[in-house]
Amino acid sequence: MSDTEMKHLEDDMSLMFEELDLMRESNTVNMLHGITFLRDDYGLSRKEAWYVFDLWCKKLTEVEHEKTT
C-alpha cells in the first residue's frame, strides 16, 4: 500500500478496530462480514478493507496470546 493509502487508513484505524471488536463481542455476525462492513461504512476499497481486517486479526491474535501466557 502507498503512504497516502496508509495515512488515510491510520487516521481511522483505532475507530475501525473498536467497531470490529464490538461486532465480534456481539456474537451476532460472522466476522468475515467485517470486510463488507469496512467497505460499506468507511468506503474502503476491497484491498484496503482486507488490509485493515488482516491487521485487526493479527492484533486480536496477539491479545489472545498475551492472555494465555
PDB file of N, CA and C in Angstrom:
ATOM      1  N   MET A   1       0.832  -1.180   0.000  1.00  0.00           N
ATOM      2  CA  MET A   1       0.000   0.000   0.000  1.00  0.00           C
ATOM      3  C   MET A   1       0.878   1.244   0.000  1.00  0.00           C
ATOM      4  N   SER A   2       0.404   2.275  -0.661  1.00  0.00           N
ATOM      5  CA  SER A   2       1.175   3.517  -0.726  1.00  0.00           C
ATOM      6  C   SER A   2       1.075   4.270   0.603  1.00  0.00           C
ATOM      7  N   ASP A   3       1.969   5.233   0.798  1.00  0.00           N
ATOM      8  CA  ASP A   3       1.957   6.044   2.014  1.00  0.00           C
ATOM      9  C   ASP A   3       0.656   6.816   2.160  1.00  0.00           C
ATOM     10  N   THR A   4       0.107   7.276   1.049  1.00  0.00           N
ATOM     11  CA  THR A   4      -1.152   8.015   1.078  1.00  0.00           C
ATOM     12  C   THR A   4      -2.285   7.121   1.567  1.00  0.00           C
ATOM     13  N   GLU A   5      -2.357   5.906   1.044  1.00  0.00           N
ATOM     14  CA  GLU A   5      -3.384   4.956   1.485  1.00  0.00           C
ATOM     15  C   GLU A   5      -3.201   4.626   2.962  1.00  0.00           C
ATOM     16  N   MET A   6      -1.962   4.435   3.387  1.00  0.00           N
ATOM     17  CA  MET A   6      -1.687   4.112   4.782  1.00  0.00           C
ATOM     18  C   MET A   6      -2.141   5.243   5.696  1.00  0.00           C
ATOM     19  N   LYS A   7      -1.837   6.484   5.341  1.00  0.00           N
ATOM     20  CA  LYS A   7      -2.213   7.632   6.172  1.00  0.00           C
ATOM     21  C   LYS A   7      -3.722   7.717   6.310  1.00  0.00           C
ATOM     22  N   HIS A   8      -4.422   7.527   5.205  1.00  0.00           N
ATOM     23  CA  HIS A   8      -5.891   7.544   5.217  1.00  0.00           C
ATOM     24  C   HIS A   8      -6.420   6.479   6.180  1.00  0.00           C
ATOM     25  N   LEU A   9      -5.849   5.296   6.141  1.00  0.00           N
ATOM     26  CA  LEU A   9      -6.309   4.212   6.994  1.00  0.00           C
ATOM     27  C   LEU A   9      -5.901   4.415   8.444  1.00  0.00           C
ATOM     28  N   GLU A  10      -4.687   4.901   8.680  1.00  0.00           N
ATOM     29  CA  GLU A  10      -4.203   5.095  10.042  1.00  0.00           C
ATOM     30  C   GLU A  10      -5.049   6.097  10.802  1.00  0.00           C
ATOM     31  N   ASP A  11      -5.581   7.096  10.119  1.00  0.00           N
ATOM     32  CA  ASP A  11      -6.406   8.105  10.776  1.00  0.00           C
ATOM     33  C   ASP A  11      -7.638   7.489  11.437  1.00  0.00           C
ATOM     34  N   ASP A  12      -8.195   6.467  10.831  1.00  0.00           N
ATOM     35  CA  ASP A  12      -9.424   5.851  11.344  1.00  0.00           C
ATOM     36  C   ASP A  12      -9.216   4.445  11.900  1.00  0.00           C
ATOM     37  N   MET A  13      -7.968   3.976  11.951  1.00  0.00           N
ATOM     38  CA  MET A  13      -7.710   2.590  12.325  1.00  0.00           C
ATOM     39  C   MET A  13      -8.252   2.233  13.711  1.00  0.00           C
ATOM     40  N   SER A  14      -8.020   3.063  14.716  1.00  0.00           N
ATOM     41  CA  SER A  14      -8.480   2.724  16.063  1.00  0.00           C
ATOM     42  C   SER A  14     -10.005   2.647  16.115  1.00  0.00           C
ATOM     43  N   LEU A  15     -10.670   3.537  15.410  1.00  0.00           N
ATOM     44  CA  LEU A  15     -12.134   3.501  15.367  1.00  0.00           C
ATOM     45  C   LEU A  15     -12.625   2.236  14.656  1.00  0.00           C
ATOM     46  N   MET A  16     -11.991   1.888  13.543  1.00  0.00           N
ATOM     47  CA  MET A  16     -12.392   0.679  12.817  1.00  0.00           C
ATOM     48  C   MET A  16     -12.151  -0.562  13.667  1.00  0.00           C
ATOM     49  N   PHE A  17     -11.008  -0.608  14.369  1.00  0.00           N
ATOM     50  CA  PHE A  17     -10.716  -1.746  15.248  1.00  0.00           C
ATOM     51  C   PHE A  17     -11.755  -1.836  16.365  1.00  0.00           C
ATOM     52  N   GLU A  18     -12.117  -0.698  16.932  1.00  0.00           N
ATOM     53  CA  GLU A  18     -13.104  -0.675  18.005  1.00  0.00           C
ATOM     54  C   GLU A  18     -14.453  -1.210  17.523  1.00  0.00           C
ATOM     55  N   GLU A  19     -14.852  -0.791  16.340  1.00  0.00           N
ATOM     56  CA  GLU A  19     -16.129  -1.262  15.808  1.00  0.00           C
ATOM     57  C   GLU A  19     -16.077  -2.752  15.466  1.00  0.00           C
ATOM     58  N   LEU A  20     -14.943  -3.226  14.952  1.00  0.00           N
ATOM     59  CA  LEU A  20     -14.802  -4.662  14.704  1.00  0.00           C
ATOM     60  C   LEU A  20     -14.835  -5.438  16.020  1.00  0.00           C
ATOM     61  N   ASP A  21     -14.217  -4.887  17.069  1.00  0.00           N
ATOM     62  CA  ASP A  21     -14.270  -5.533  18.389  1.00  0.00           C
ATOM     63  C   ASP A  21     -15.705  -5.638  18.888  1.00  0.00           C
ATOM     64  N   LEU A  22     -16.455  -4.554  18.753  1.00  0.00           N
ATOM     65  CA  LEU A  22     -17.857  -4.557  19.191  1.00  0.00           C
ATOM     66  C   LEU A  22     -18.673  -5.571  18.395  1.00  0.00           C
ATOM     67  N   MET A  23     -18.407  -5.636  17.100  1.00  0.00           N
ATOM     68  CA  MET A  23     -19.108  -6.593  16.250  1.00  0.00           C
ATOM     69  C   MET A  23     -18.800  -8.023  16.714  1.00  0.00           C
ATOM     70  N   ARG A  24     -17.542  -8.273  17.016  1.00  0.00           N
ATOM     71  CA  ARG A  24     -17.127  -9.610  17.465  1.00  0.00           C
ATOM     72  C   ARG A  24     -17.776  -9.950  18.805  1.00  0.00           C
ATOM     73  N   GLU A  25     -17.759  -8.996  19.728  1.00  0.00           N
ATOM     74  CA  GLU A  25     -18.322  -9.221  21.057  1.00  0.00           C
ATOM     75  C   GLU A  25     -19.824  -9.452  21.026  1.00  0.00           C
ATOM     76  N   SER A  26     -20.496  -8.923  20.024  1.00  0.00           N
ATOM     77  CA  SER A  26     -21.955  -9.085  19.945  1.00  0.00           C
ATOM     78  C   SER A  26     -22.352 -10.515  19.584  1.00  0.00           C
ATOM     79  N   ASN A  27     -21.449 -11.251  18.977  1.00  0.00           N
ATOM     80  CA  ASN A  27     -21.724 -12.641  18.560  1.00  0.00           C
ATOM     81  C   ASN A  27     -22.952 -12.758  17.661  1.00  0.00           C
ATOM     82  N   THR A  28     -23.256 -11.714  16.918  1.00  0.00           N
ATOM     83  CA  THR A  28     -24.439 -11.755  16.060  1.00  0.00           C
ATOM     84  C   THR A  28     -24.088 -11.807  14.577  1.00  0.00           C
ATOM     85  N   VAL A  29     -22.808 -11.630  14.268  1.00  0.00           N
ATOM     86  CA  VAL A  29     -22.391 -11.543  12.873  1.00  0.00           C
ATOM     87  C   VAL A  29     -21.151 -12.408  12.668  1.00  0.00           C
ATOM     88  N   ASN A  30     -21.109 -13.120  11.553  1.00  0.00           N
ATOM     89  CA  ASN A  30     -19.889 -13.811  11.162  1.00  0.00           C
ATOM     90  C   ASN A  30     -18.849 -12.737  10.892  1.00  0.00           C
ATOM     91  N   MET A  31     -17.673 -12.863  11.482  1.00  0.00           N
ATOM     92  CA  MET A  31     -16.687 -11.794  11.383  1.00  0.00           C
ATOM     93  C   MET A  31     -16.171 -11.565   9.974  1.00  0.00           C
ATOM     94  N   LEU A  32     -16.344 -12.511   9.078  1.00  0.00           N
ATOM     95  CA  LEU A  32     -15.965 -12.235   7.698  1.00  0.00           C
ATOM     96  C   LEU A  32     -16.839 -11.135   7.100  1.00  0.00           C
ATOM     97  N   HIS A  33     -17.974 -10.876   7.723  1.00  0.00           N
ATOM     98  CA  HIS A  33     -18.804  -9.740   7.319  1.00  0.00           C
ATOM     99  C   HIS A  33     -18.102  -8.423   7.645  1.00  0.00           C
ATOM    100  N   GLY A  34     -17.104  -8.486   8.515  1.00  0.00           N
ATOM    101  CA  GLY A  34     -16.356  -7.290   8.879  1.00  0.00           C
ATOM    102  C   GLY A  34     -15.737  -6.603   7.678  1.00  0.00           C
ATOM    103  N   ILE A  35     -15.332  -7.379   6.697  1.00  0.00           N
ATOM    104  CA  ILE A  35     -14.744  -6.813   5.482  1.00  0.00           C
ATOM    105  C   ILE A  35     -15.788  -5.996   4.723  1.00  0.00           C
ATOM    106  N   THR A  36     -16.974  -6.561   4.593  1.00  0.00           N
ATOM    107  CA  THR A  36     -18.073  -5.841   3.933  1.00  0.00           C
ATOM    108  C   THR A  36     -18.447  -4.605   4.737  1.00  0.00           C
ATOM    109  N   PHE A  37     -18.481  -4.734   6.053  1.00  0.00           N
ATOM    110  CA  PHE A  37     -18.775  -3.603   6.928  1.00  0.00           C
ATOM    111  C   PHE A  37     -17.778  -2.469   6.684  1.00  0.00           C
ATOM    112  N   LEU A  38     -16.499  -2.801   6.640  1.00  0.00           N
ATOM    113  CA  LEU A  38     -15.473  -1.776   6.415  1.00  0.00           C
ATOM    114  C   LEU A  38     -15.648  -1.099   5.064  1.00  0.00           C
ATOM    115  N   ARG A  39     -15.989  -1.875   4.067  1.00  0.00           N
ATOM    116  CA  ARG A  39     -16.188  -1.309   2.723  1.00  0.00           C
ATOM    117  C   ARG A  39     -17.407  -0.394   2.707  1.00  0.00           C
ATOM    118  N   ASP A  40     -18.499  -0.858   3.308  1.00  0.00           N
ATOM    119  CA  ASP A  40     -19.746  -0.092   3.278  1.00  0.00           C
ATOM    120  C   ASP A  40     -19.701   1.143   4.178  1.00  0.00           C
ATOM    121  N   ASP A  41     -19.239   0.967   5.411  1.00  0.00           N
ATOM    122  CA  ASP A  41     -19.296   2.059   6.382  1.00  0.00           C
ATOM    123  C   ASP A  41     -18.159   3.059   6.255  1.00  0.00           C
ATOM    124  N   TYR A  42     -17.015   2.621   5.754  1.00  0.00           N
ATOM    125  CA  TYR A  42     -15.868   3.523   5.654  1.00  0.00           C
ATOM    126  C   TYR A  42     -15.475   3.818   4.212  1.00  0.00           C
ATOM    127  N   GLY A  43     -16.173   3.237   3.264  1.00  0.00           N
ATOM    128  CA  GLY A  43     -15.886   3.498   1.866  1.00  0.00           C
ATOM    129  C   GLY A  43     -14.532   2.981   1.420  1.00  0.00           C
ATOM    130  N   LEU A  44     -14.056   1.922   2.069  1.00  0.00           N
ATOM    131  CA  LEU A  44     -12.757   1.364   1.719  1.00  0.00           C
ATOM    132  C   LEU A  44     -12.851   0.512   0.467  1.00  0.00           C
ATOM    133  N   SER A  45     -11.769   0.447  -0.254  1.00  0.00           N
ATOM    134  CA  SER A  45     -11.682  -0.485  -1.377  1.00  0.00           C
ATOM    135  C   SER A  45     -11.552  -1.899  -0.814  1.00  0.00           C
ATOM    136  N   ARG A  46     -11.703  -2.881  -1.668  1.00  0.00           N
ATOM    137  CA  ARG A  46     -11.556  -4.274  -1.239  1.00  0.00           C
ATOM    138  C   ARG A  46     -10.164  -4.492  -0.634  1.00  0.00           C
ATOM    139  N   LYS A  47      -9.148  -3.954  -1.288  1.00  0.00           N
ATOM    140  CA  LYS A  47      -7.763  -4.108  -0.823  1.00  0.00           C
ATOM    141  C   LYS A  47      -7.567  -3.450   0.545  1.00  0.00           C
ATOM    142  N   GLU A  48      -8.099  -2.253   0.706  1.00  0.00           N
ATOM    143  CA  GLU A  48      -7.975  -1.547   1.978  1.00  0.00           C
ATOM    144  C   GLU A  48      -8.710  -2.286   3.095  1.00  0.00           C
ATOM    145  N   ALA A  49      -9.922  -2.760   2.799  1.00  0.00           N
ATOM    146  CA  ALA A  49     -10.706  -3.466   3.807  1.00  0.00           C
ATOM    147  C   ALA A  49     -10.001  -4.744   4.255  1.00  0.00           C
ATOM    148  N   TRP A  50      -9.445  -5.485   3.313  1.00  0.00           N
ATOM    149  CA  TRP A  50      -8.699  -6.699   3.675  1.00  0.00           C
ATOM    150  C   TRP A  50      -7.470  -6.353   4.496  1.00  0.00           C
ATOM    151  N   TYR A  51      -6.807  -5.270   4.162  1.00  0.00           N
ATOM    152  CA  TYR A  51      -5.617  -4.821   4.895  1.00  0.00           C
ATOM    153  C   TYR A  51      -5.986  -4.517   6.355  1.00  0.00           C
ATOM    154  N   VAL A  52      -7.024  -3.722   6.559  1.00  0.00           N
ATOM    155  CA  VAL A  52      -7.460  -3.362   7.909  1.00  0.00           C
ATOM    156  C   VAL A  52      -7.913  -4.609   8.662  1.00  0.00           C
ATOM    157  N   PHE A  53      -8.696  -5.454   8.019  1.00  0.00           N
ATOM    158  CA  PHE A  53      -9.192  -6.668   8.666  1.00  0.00           C
ATOM    159  C   PHE A  53      -8.040  -7.579   9.066  1.00  0.00           C
ATOM    160  N   ASP A  54      -7.046  -7.704   8.193  1.00  0.00           N
ATOM    161  CA  ASP A  54      -5.879  -8.529   8.494  1.00  0.00           C
ATOM    162  C   ASP A  54      -5.114  -7.978   9.695  1.00  0.00           C
ATOM    163  N   LEU A  55      -4.911  -6.672   9.748  1.00  0.00           N
ATOM    164  CA  LEU A  55      -4.232  -6.066  10.904  1.00  0.00           C
ATOM    165  C   LEU A  55      -5.027  -6.286  12.182  1.00  0.00           C
ATOM    166  N   TRP A  56      -6.342  -6.150  12.094  1.00  0.00           N
ATOM    167  CA  TRP A  56      -7.199  -6.360  13.266  1.00  0.00           C
ATOM    168  C   TRP A  56      -7.094  -7.805  13.738  1.00  0.00           C
ATOM    169  N   CYS A  57      -7.102  -8.759  12.822  1.00  0.00           N
ATOM    170  CA  CYS A  57      -6.968 -10.175  13.185  1.00  0.00           C
ATOM    171  C   CYS A  57      -5.623 -10.444  13.859  1.00  0.00           C
ATOM    172  N   LYS A  58      -4.565  -9.844  13.345  1.00  0.00           N
ATOM    173  CA  LYS A  58      -3.239 -10.021  13.949  1.00  0.00           C
ATOM    174  C   LYS A  58      -3.204  -9.426  15.350  1.00  0.00           C
ATOM    175  N   LYS A  59      -3.812  -8.254  15.525  1.00  0.00           N
ATOM    176  CA  LYS A  59      -3.880  -7.627  16.847  1.00  0.00           C
ATOM    177  C   LYS A  59      -4.677  -8.508  17.797  1.00  0.00           C
ATOM    178  N   LEU A  60      -5.769  -9.034  17.333  1.00  0.00           N
ATOM    179  CA  LEU A  60      -6.608  -9.899  18.144  1.00  0.00           C
ATOM    180  C   LEU A  60      -5.846 -11.154  18.564  1.00  0.00           C
ATOM    181  N   THR A  61      -5.099 -11.728  17.653  1.00  0.00           N
ATOM    182  CA  THR A  61      -4.303 -12.912  17.953  1.00  0.00           C
ATOM    183  C   THR A  61      -3.252 -12.594  19.018  1.00  0.00           C
ATOM    184  N   GLU A  62      -2.607 -11.440  18.903  1.00  0.00           N
ATOM    185  CA  GLU A  62      -1.602 -11.041  19.890  1.00  0.00           C
ATOM    186  C   GLU A  62      -2.229 -10.861  21.259  1.00  0.00           C
ATOM    187  N   VAL A  63      -3.383 -10.236  21.324  1.00  0.00           N
ATOM    188  CA  VAL A  63      -4.065 -10.008  22.595  1.00  0.00           C
ATOM    189  C   VAL A  63      -4.463 -11.341  23.217  1.00  0.00           C
ATOM    190  N   GLU A  64      -5.008 -12.235  22.426  1.00  0.00           N
ATOM    191  CA  GLU A  64      -5.413 -13.542  22.940  1.00  0.00           C
ATOM    192  C   GLU A  64      -4.203 -14.334  23.403  1.00  0.00           C
ATOM    193  N   HIS A  65      -3.094 -14.220  22.697  1.00  0.00           N
ATOM    194  CA  HIS A  65      -1.867 -14.914  23.087  1.00  0.00           C
ATOM    195  C   HIS A  65      -1.349 -14.385  24.425  1.00  0.00           C
ATOM    196  N   GLU A  66      -1.407 -13.073  24.605  1.00  0.00           N
ATOM    197  CA  GLU A  66      -0.953 -12.460  25.851  1.00  0.00           C
ATOM    198  C   GLU A  66      -1.796 -12.931  27.031  1.00  0.00           C
ATOM    199  N   LYS A  67      -3.075 -13.180  26.811  1.00  0.00           N
ATOM    200  CA  LYS A  67      -3.961 -13.637  27.890  1.00  0.00           C
ATOM    201  C   LYS A  67      -3.593 -15.031  28.357  1.00  0.00           C
ATOM    202  N   THR A  68      -3.036 -15.837  27.475  1.00  0.00           N
ATOM    203  CA  THR A  68      -2.730 -17.231  27.825  1.00  0.00           C
ATOM    204  C   THR A  68      -1.309 -17.423  28.339  1.00  0.00           C
ATOM    205  N   THR A  69      -0.493 -16.370  28.274  1.00  0.00           N
ATOM    206  CA  THR A  69       0.883 -16.525  28.751  1.00  0.00           C
ATOM    207  C   THR A  69       1.120 -15.785  30.031  1.00  0.00           C
TER     208      THR A  69
END
